[in-house]
mmCIF file of C-alpha atoms in Angstrom:
data_model
loop_
_atom_site.group_PDB
_atom_site.id
_atom_site.type_symbol
_atom_site.label_atom_id
_atom_site.label_comp_id
_atom_site.label_asym_id
_atom_site.label_seq_id
_atom_site.Cartn_x
_atom_site.Cartn_y
_atom_site.Cartn_z
ATOM 1 C CA MET K 1 119.559 93.112 12.024
ATOM 2 C CA THR K 2 122.661 95.422 12.226
ATOM 3 C CA ARG K 3 123.411 94.922 8.617
ATOM 4 C CA VAL K 4 119.868 95.867 7.600
ATOM 5 C CA ILE K 5 119.920 99.064 9.780
ATOM 6 C CA SER K 6 123.338 100.155 8.606
ATOM 7 C CA GLY K 7 122.287 99.461 5.087
ATOM 8 C CA VAL K 8 119.131 101.546 5.294
ATOM 9 C CA VAL K 9 121.221 104.333 6.936
ATOM 10 C CA MET K 10 123.722 104.293 4.271
ATOM 11 C CA GLY K 11 121.129 104.298 1.553
ATOM 12 C CA ALA K 12 119.351 107.249 3.179
ATOM 13 C CA VAL K 13 122.735 109.296 3.276
ATOM 14 C CA ALA K 14 123.521 108.180 -0.352
ATOM 15 C CA LEU K 15 120.176 109.517 -1.435
ATOM 16 C CA ALA K 16 120.429 112.651 0.438
ATOM 17 C CA ALA K 17 123.944 113.088 -0.977
ATOM 18 C CA ILE K 18 122.890 112.540 -4.677
ATOM 19 C CA LEU K 19 119.881 114.913 -4.488
ATOM 20 C CA TRP K 20 121.317 117.725 -2.543
ATOM 21 C CA LEU K 21 125.002 117.849 -2.465
ATOM 22 C CA PRO K 22 126.600 120.164 -4.986
ATOM 23 C CA GLU K 23 128.892 118.348 -7.636
ATOM 24 C CA ILE K 24 132.077 119.208 -5.878
ATOM 25 C CA ALA K 25 131.062 118.014 -2.483
ATOM 26 C CA LEU K 26 129.565 115.014 -3.937
ATOM 27 C CA ARG K 27 132.976 114.198 -5.729
ATOM 28 C CA ILE K 28 134.965 114.602 -2.511
ATOM 29 C CA LEU K 29 132.355 112.353 -0.486
ATOM 30 C CA THR K 30 132.579 109.653 -3.239
ATOM 31 C CA ALA K 31 136.473 109.801 -3.162
ATOM 32 C CA VAL K 32 136.540 109.434 0.595
ATOM 33 C CA VAL K 33 133.946 106.469 0.520
ATOM 34 C CA SER K 34 135.974 104.917 -2.312
ATOM 35 C CA VAL K 35 139.171 104.889 -0.492
ATOM 36 C CA MET K 36 137.343 103.457 2.763
ATOM 37 C CA ALA K 37 135.959 100.627 0.636
ATOM 38 C CA ALA K 38 139.284 99.930 -1.191
ATOM 39 C CA TYR K 39 140.925 99.838 2.514
ATOM 40 C CA GLU K 40 138.189 97.172 3.476
ATOM 41 C CA TYR K 41 138.697 95.237 0.266
ATOM 42 C CA LEU K 42 142.346 94.991 0.676
ATOM 43 C CA ARG K 43 141.818 93.937 4.357
ATOM 44 C CA VAL K 44 139.536 91.168 3.302
ATOM 45 C CA ALA K 45 141.622 90.025 0.388
ATOM 46 C CA ARG K 46 144.470 89.831 2.875
ATOM 47 C CA ALA K 47 146.614 92.046 0.329
ATOM 48 C CA PRO K 48 149.285 94.155 1.453
ATOM 49 C CA MET K 49 147.866 97.754 2.471
ATOM 50 C CA SER K 50 149.406 100.288 0.232
ATOM 51 C CA TRP K 51 148.859 104.123 0.336
ATOM 52 C CA PRO K 52 149.687 104.572 -3.359
ATOM 53 C CA VAL K 53 146.959 102.156 -4.133
ATOM 54 C CA LEU K 54 144.219 103.940 -1.948
ATOM 55 C CA ALA K 55 145.363 106.978 -3.611
ATOM 56 C CA LEU K 56 144.830 105.358 -7.187
ATOM 57 C CA VAL K 57 141.228 104.455 -6.215
ATOM 58 C CA ALA K 58 140.531 107.954 -5.065
ATOM 59 C CA ALA K 59 142.150 109.288 -8.231
ATOM 60 C CA GLY K 60 140.287 106.832 -10.439
ATOM 61 C CA CYS K 61 137.120 108.075 -8.937
ATOM 62 C CA TRP K 62 137.973 111.779 -9.424
ATOM 63 C CA LEU K 63 139.364 111.309 -12.929
ATOM 64 C CA VAL K 64 136.581 108.984 -14.418
ATOM 65 C CA ALA K 65 134.206 111.522 -13.089
ATOM 66 C CA GLU K 66 135.493 113.941 -15.833
ATOM 67 C CA TRP K 67 133.907 111.674 -18.527
ATOM 68 C CA ARG K 68 137.059 111.569 -20.771
ATOM 69 C CA ALA K 69 137.907 108.210 -22.264
ATOM 70 C CA ASP K 70 141.579 109.275 -22.649
ATOM 71 C CA LEU K 71 141.771 109.679 -18.648
ATOM 72 C CA ALA K 72 140.274 106.323 -18.068
ATOM 73 C CA LEU K 73 142.880 104.625 -20.497
ATOM 74 C CA ARG K 74 145.700 106.607 -18.807
ATOM 75 C CA PHE K 75 144.335 105.317 -15.519
ATOM 76 C CA VAL K 76 144.314 101.730 -16.406
ATOM 77 C CA MET K 77 147.943 102.344 -17.900
ATOM 78 C CA LEU K 78 149.104 103.578 -14.581
ATOM 79 C CA ILE K 79 147.454 100.736 -12.739
ATOM 80 C CA THR K 80 149.276 98.233 -15.202
ATOM 81 C CA ALA K 81 152.890 100.054 -14.330
ATOM 82 C CA TRP K 82 151.994 99.862 -10.752
ATOM 83 C CA VAL K 83 151.660 96.165 -10.828
ATOM 84 C CA ALA K 84 155.006 95.822 -12.843
ATOM 85 C CA VAL K 85 156.764 98.015 -10.273
ATOM 86 C CA THR K 86 155.675 96.388 -7.277
ATOM 87 C CA VAL K 87 156.242 92.778 -8.826
ATOM 88 C CA LEU K 88 159.610 93.567 -10.528
ATOM 89 C CA TRP K 89 161.142 95.962 -8.303
ATOM 90 C CA ARG K 90 159.625 95.779 -4.881
ATOM 91 C CA GLY K 91 159.281 92.036 -4.866
ATOM 92 C CA THR K 92 155.490 91.780 -4.190
ATOM 93 C CA ALA K 93 154.017 88.385 -5.025
ATOM 94 C CA ILE K 94 151.933 88.631 -8.191
ATOM 95 C CA GLN K 95 148.689 87.652 -6.507
ATOM 96 C CA ASP K 96 149.231 90.697 -3.919
ATOM 97 C CA ALA K 97 149.832 93.031 -6.739
ATOM 98 C CA ALA K 98 146.887 91.706 -8.763
ATOM 99 C CA ALA K 99 144.681 92.166 -5.620
ATOM 100 C CA GLN K 100 145.931 95.563 -5.265
ATOM 101 C CA ALA K 101 145.394 96.254 -8.868
ATOM 102 C CA VAL K 102 141.697 95.273 -8.643
ATOM 103 C CA ALA K 103 140.778 97.814 -6.046
ATOM 104 C CA PRO K 104 140.922 100.853 -8.293
ATOM 105 C CA LEU K 105 139.364 99.076 -11.221
ATOM 106 C CA TYR K 106 136.620 97.410 -9.153
ATOM 107 C CA ILE K 107 135.899 100.392 -6.733
ATOM 108 C CA GLY K 108 137.391 103.455 -8.245
ATOM 109 C CA LEU K 109 136.157 103.340 -11.751
ATOM 110 C CA PRO K 110 132.450 102.180 -11.147
ATOM 111 C CA LEU K 111 132.060 104.945 -8.446
ATOM 112 C CA GLY K 112 133.456 107.576 -10.745
ATOM 113 C CA THR K 113 131.311 106.510 -13.671
ATOM 114 C CA LEU K 114 128.189 107.158 -11.196
ATOM 115 C CA LEU K 115 129.758 110.543 -10.649
ATOM 116 C CA ALA K 116 129.996 110.995 -14.466
ATOM 117 C CA ILE K 117 126.445 109.916 -15.095
ATOM 118 C CA HIS K 118 125.347 112.366 -12.208
ATOM 119 C CA GLY K 119 127.126 115.288 -13.906
ATOM 120 C CA GLN K 120 125.506 114.410 -17.373
ATOM 121 C CA GLY K 121 122.079 113.305 -16.372
ATOM 122 C CA GLY K 122 121.548 114.570 -12.903
ATOM 123 C CA ALA K 123 120.056 112.833 -9.863
ATOM 124 C CA PRO K 124 117.102 111.057 -11.587
ATOM 125 C CA LEU K 125 119.450 109.285 -14.103
ATOM 126 C CA THR K 126 122.016 108.491 -11.211
ATOM 127 C CA LEU K 127 119.140 106.900 -9.156
ATOM 128 C CA MET K 128 117.847 105.075 -12.021
ATOM 129 C CA VAL K 129 121.196 103.416 -12.628
ATOM 130 C CA ILE K 130 121.604 102.594 -8.958
ATOM 131 C CA GLY K 131 117.915 101.143 -8.726
ATOM 132 C CA THR K 132 118.591 99.030 -11.993
ATOM 133 C CA VAL K 133 121.618 97.472 -10.310
ATOM 134 C CA VAL K 134 119.905 96.858 -6.911
ATOM 135 C CA VAL K 135 116.800 95.186 -8.531
ATOM 136 C CA ARG K 136 119.155 93.177 -10.890
ATOM 137 C CA ASP K 137 121.244 92.032 -8.054
ATOM 138 C CA SER K 138 118.496 91.162 -5.900
ATOM 139 C CA ALA K 139 116.856 89.139 -8.940
ATOM 140 C CA GLN K 140 120.079 87.316 -9.454
ATOM 141 C CA TYR K 141 120.066 86.374 -5.676
ATOM 142 C CA TYR K 142 116.340 85.013 -5.609
ATOM 143 C CA THR K 143 116.549 83.024 -9.001
#
């Protein structure tokens, strides 16, 4: 029951943010939420906690919202460089570096894409995309 209640509250907060926050405030909120999600992901994945990785998640979220393909490509290149540096020079196990690399790609880029959609198409288009994902995921669960 706690999960249902927290899901309803988070959904209401997200809906209010999408509908009424100005774009810069929505970007800041989304970057903070992406860092919190990445922190939780790294904890669940038992990957080493790394402030640079959390910063990459927030940066990815922020930069992708600019809706420029060259920024997204540079971001992916930066993550690849991060993996190389952590494995070759810091001695991090490859599976830990891979788990760290997934956080910006799995969390930062999709949330940044939602911000970009909001910036280009407004709240209705953003809510349609989120609704489509919710319905699709729910349908996959029950089929």
